[in-house]
PDB file of C-alpha atoms and ligand atoms in Angstrom:
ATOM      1  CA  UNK A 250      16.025  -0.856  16.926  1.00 92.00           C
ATOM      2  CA  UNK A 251      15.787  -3.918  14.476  1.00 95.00           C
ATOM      3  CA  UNK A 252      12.538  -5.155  12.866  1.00 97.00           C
ATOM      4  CA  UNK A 253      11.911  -7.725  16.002  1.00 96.00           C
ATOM      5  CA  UNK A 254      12.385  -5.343  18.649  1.00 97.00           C
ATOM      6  CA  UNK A 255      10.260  -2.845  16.700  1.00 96.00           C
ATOM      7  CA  UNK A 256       7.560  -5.731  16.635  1.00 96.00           C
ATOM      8  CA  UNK A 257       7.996  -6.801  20.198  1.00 96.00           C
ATOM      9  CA  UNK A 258       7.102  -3.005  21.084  1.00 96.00           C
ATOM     10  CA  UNK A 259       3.974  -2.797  19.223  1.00 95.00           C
ATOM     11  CA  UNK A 260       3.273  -6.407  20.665  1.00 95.00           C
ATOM     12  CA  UNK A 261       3.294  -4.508  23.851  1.00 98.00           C
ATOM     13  CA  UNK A 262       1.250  -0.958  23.385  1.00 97.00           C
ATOM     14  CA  UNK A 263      -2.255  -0.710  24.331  1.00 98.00           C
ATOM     15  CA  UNK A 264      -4.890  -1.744  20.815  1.00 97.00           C
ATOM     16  CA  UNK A 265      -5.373   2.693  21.315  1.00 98.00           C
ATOM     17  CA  UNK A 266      -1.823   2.612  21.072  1.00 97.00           C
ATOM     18  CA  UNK A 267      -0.915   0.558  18.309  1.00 96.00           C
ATOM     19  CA  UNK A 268      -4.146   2.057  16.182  1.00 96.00           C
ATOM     20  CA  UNK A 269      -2.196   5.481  16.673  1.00 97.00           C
ATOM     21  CA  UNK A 270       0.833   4.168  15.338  1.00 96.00           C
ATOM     22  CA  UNK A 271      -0.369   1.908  12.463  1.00 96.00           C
ATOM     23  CA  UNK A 272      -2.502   5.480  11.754  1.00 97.00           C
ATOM     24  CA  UNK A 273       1.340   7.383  12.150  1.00 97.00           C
ATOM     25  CA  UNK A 274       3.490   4.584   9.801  1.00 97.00           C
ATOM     26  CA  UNK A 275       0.130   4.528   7.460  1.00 98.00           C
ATOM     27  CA  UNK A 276       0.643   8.505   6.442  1.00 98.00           C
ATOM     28  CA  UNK A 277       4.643   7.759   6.018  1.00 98.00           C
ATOM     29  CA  UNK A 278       4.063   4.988   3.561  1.00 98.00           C
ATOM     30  CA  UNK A 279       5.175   5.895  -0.023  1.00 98.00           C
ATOM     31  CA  UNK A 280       3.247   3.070  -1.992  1.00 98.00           C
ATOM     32  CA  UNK A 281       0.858   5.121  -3.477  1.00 98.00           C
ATOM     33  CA  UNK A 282       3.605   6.335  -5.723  1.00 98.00           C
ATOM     34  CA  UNK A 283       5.342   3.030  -6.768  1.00 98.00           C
ATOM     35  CA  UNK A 284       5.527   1.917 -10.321  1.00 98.00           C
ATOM     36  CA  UNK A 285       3.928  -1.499  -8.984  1.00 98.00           C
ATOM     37  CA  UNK A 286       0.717   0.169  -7.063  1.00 98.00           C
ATOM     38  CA  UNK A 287      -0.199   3.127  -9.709  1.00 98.00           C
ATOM     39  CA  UNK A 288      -3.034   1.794 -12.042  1.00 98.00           C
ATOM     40  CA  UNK A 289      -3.713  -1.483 -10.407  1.00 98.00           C
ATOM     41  CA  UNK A 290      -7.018  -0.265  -8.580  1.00 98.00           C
ATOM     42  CA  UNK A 291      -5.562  -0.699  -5.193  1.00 98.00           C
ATOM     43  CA  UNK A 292      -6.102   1.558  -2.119  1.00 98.00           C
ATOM     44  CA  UNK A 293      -4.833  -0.054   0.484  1.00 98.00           C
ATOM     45  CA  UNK A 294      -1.088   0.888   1.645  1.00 98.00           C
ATOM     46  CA  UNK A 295       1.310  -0.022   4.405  1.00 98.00           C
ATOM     47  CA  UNK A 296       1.531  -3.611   3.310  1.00 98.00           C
ATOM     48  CA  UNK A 297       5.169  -4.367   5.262  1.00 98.00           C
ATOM     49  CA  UNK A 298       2.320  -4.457   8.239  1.00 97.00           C
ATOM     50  CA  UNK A 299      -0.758  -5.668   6.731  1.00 96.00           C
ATOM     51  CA  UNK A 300       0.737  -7.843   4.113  1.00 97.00           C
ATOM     52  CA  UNK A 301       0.089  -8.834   0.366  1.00 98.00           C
ATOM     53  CA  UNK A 302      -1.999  -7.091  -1.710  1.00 98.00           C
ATOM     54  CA  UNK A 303      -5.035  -8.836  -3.237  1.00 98.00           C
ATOM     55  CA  UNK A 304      -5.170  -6.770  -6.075  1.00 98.00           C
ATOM     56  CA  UNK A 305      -1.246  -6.351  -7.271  1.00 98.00           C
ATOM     57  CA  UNK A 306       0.315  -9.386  -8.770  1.00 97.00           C
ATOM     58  CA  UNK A 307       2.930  -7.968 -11.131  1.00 98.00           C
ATOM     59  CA  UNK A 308       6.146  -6.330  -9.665  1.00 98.00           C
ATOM     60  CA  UNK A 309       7.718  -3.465 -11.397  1.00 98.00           C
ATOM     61  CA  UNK A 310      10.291  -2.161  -9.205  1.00 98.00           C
ATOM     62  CA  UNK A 311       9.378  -1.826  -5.207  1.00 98.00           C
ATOM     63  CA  UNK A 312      10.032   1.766  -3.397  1.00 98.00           C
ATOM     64  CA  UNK A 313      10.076   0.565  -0.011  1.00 98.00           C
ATOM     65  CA  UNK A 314      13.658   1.180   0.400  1.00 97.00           C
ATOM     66  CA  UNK A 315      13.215   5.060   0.058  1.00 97.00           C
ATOM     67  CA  UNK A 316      10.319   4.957   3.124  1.00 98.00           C
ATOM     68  CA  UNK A 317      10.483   6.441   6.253  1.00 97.00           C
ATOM     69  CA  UNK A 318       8.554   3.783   7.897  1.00 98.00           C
ATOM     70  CA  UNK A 319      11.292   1.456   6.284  1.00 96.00           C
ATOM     71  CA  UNK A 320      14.102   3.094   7.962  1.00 93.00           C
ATOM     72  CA  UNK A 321      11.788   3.823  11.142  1.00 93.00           C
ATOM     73  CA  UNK A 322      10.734  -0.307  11.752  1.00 96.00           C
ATOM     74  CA  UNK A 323      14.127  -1.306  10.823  1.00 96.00           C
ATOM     75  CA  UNK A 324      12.587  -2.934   7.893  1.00 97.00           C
ATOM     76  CA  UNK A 325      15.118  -5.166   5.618  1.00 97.00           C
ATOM     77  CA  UNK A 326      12.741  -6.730   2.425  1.00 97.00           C
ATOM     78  CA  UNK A 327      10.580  -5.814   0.080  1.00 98.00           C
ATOM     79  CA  UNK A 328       7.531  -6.468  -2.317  1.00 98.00           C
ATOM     80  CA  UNK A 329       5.388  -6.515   0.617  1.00 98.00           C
ATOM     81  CA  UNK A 330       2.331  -5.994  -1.337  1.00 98.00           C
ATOM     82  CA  UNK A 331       3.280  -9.344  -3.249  1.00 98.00           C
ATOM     83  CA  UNK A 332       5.496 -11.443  -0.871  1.00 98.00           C
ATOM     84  CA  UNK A 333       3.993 -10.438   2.268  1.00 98.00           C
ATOM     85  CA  UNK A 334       4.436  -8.713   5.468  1.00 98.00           C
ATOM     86  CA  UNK A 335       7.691  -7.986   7.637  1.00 97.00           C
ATOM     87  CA  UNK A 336       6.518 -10.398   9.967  1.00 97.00           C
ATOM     88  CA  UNK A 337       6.030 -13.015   7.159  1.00 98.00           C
ATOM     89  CA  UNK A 338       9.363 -12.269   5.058  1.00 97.00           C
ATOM     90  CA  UNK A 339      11.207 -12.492   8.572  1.00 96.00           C
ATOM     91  CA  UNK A 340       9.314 -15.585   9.677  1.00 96.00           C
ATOM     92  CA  UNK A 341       8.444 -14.341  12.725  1.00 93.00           C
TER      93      UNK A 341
HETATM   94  S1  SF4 B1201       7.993   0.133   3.669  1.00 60.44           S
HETATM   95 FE1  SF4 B1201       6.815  -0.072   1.770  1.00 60.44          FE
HETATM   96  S2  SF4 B1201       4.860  -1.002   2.376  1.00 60.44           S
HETATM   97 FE2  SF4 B1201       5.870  -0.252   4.223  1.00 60.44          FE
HETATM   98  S3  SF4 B1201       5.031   1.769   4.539  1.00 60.44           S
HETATM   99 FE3  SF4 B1201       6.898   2.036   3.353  1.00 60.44          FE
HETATM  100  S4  SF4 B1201       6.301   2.028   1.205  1.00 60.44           S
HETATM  101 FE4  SF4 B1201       4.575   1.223   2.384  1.00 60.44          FE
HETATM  102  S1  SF4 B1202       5.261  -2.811  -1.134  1.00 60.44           S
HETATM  103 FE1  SF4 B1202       6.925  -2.076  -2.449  1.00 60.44          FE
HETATM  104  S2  SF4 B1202       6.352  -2.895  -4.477  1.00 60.44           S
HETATM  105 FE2  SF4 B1202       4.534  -2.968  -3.231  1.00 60.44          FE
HETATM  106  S3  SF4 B1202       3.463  -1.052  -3.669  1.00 60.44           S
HETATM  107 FE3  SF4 B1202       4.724  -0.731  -1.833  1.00 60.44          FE
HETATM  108  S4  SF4 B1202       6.612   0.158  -2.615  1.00 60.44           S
HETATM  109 FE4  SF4 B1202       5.584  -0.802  -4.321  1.00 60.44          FE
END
């Protein structure tokens, strides 16, 4: 499925439903170990969904590539933490 069709999905599921899942892609996402999150302070992850950070400004390299939840949303950009969600970078 592409990014859109992923997205038109979730727009679907139940709010019980789409907690589970943002819970699901949440425990998938690899930021925690990217050159750009480690040091800066910031706890939140699974930014391709929730979008920029407020806390990381700098970019040293972005991860997202390797993630499963990349592959699994048919994800396509990166630097969400800095440039902003899927949604946002796809302008949809
Ligand atoms: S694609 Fe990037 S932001 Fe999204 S879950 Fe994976 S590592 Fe986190
Ligand atoms: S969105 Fe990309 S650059 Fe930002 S913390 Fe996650 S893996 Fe790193």
């Amino acid at each position: 499925m592409t990014f859109k069709q992923n997205m038109e999905a979730m727009s679907k599921m139940s709010p019980e439903e789409r907690e589970a899942k943002v819970g699901e892609l949440t425990k998938m996402c690899i930021c925690a170990d990217c050159p750009t999150y480690v040091g800066t302070g910031e706890k939140k992850l699974l930014f391709c969904a929730t979008g920029k950070s407020k806390i990381i400004k700098e970019e040293k390299g972005c991860i997202c590539p390797g993630c499963p939840v990349y592959e699994n949303m048919g994800l396509r950009w990166d630097y969400y933490c800095t440039k902003g969600s899927g949604k946002e970078q796809a302008g949809i």
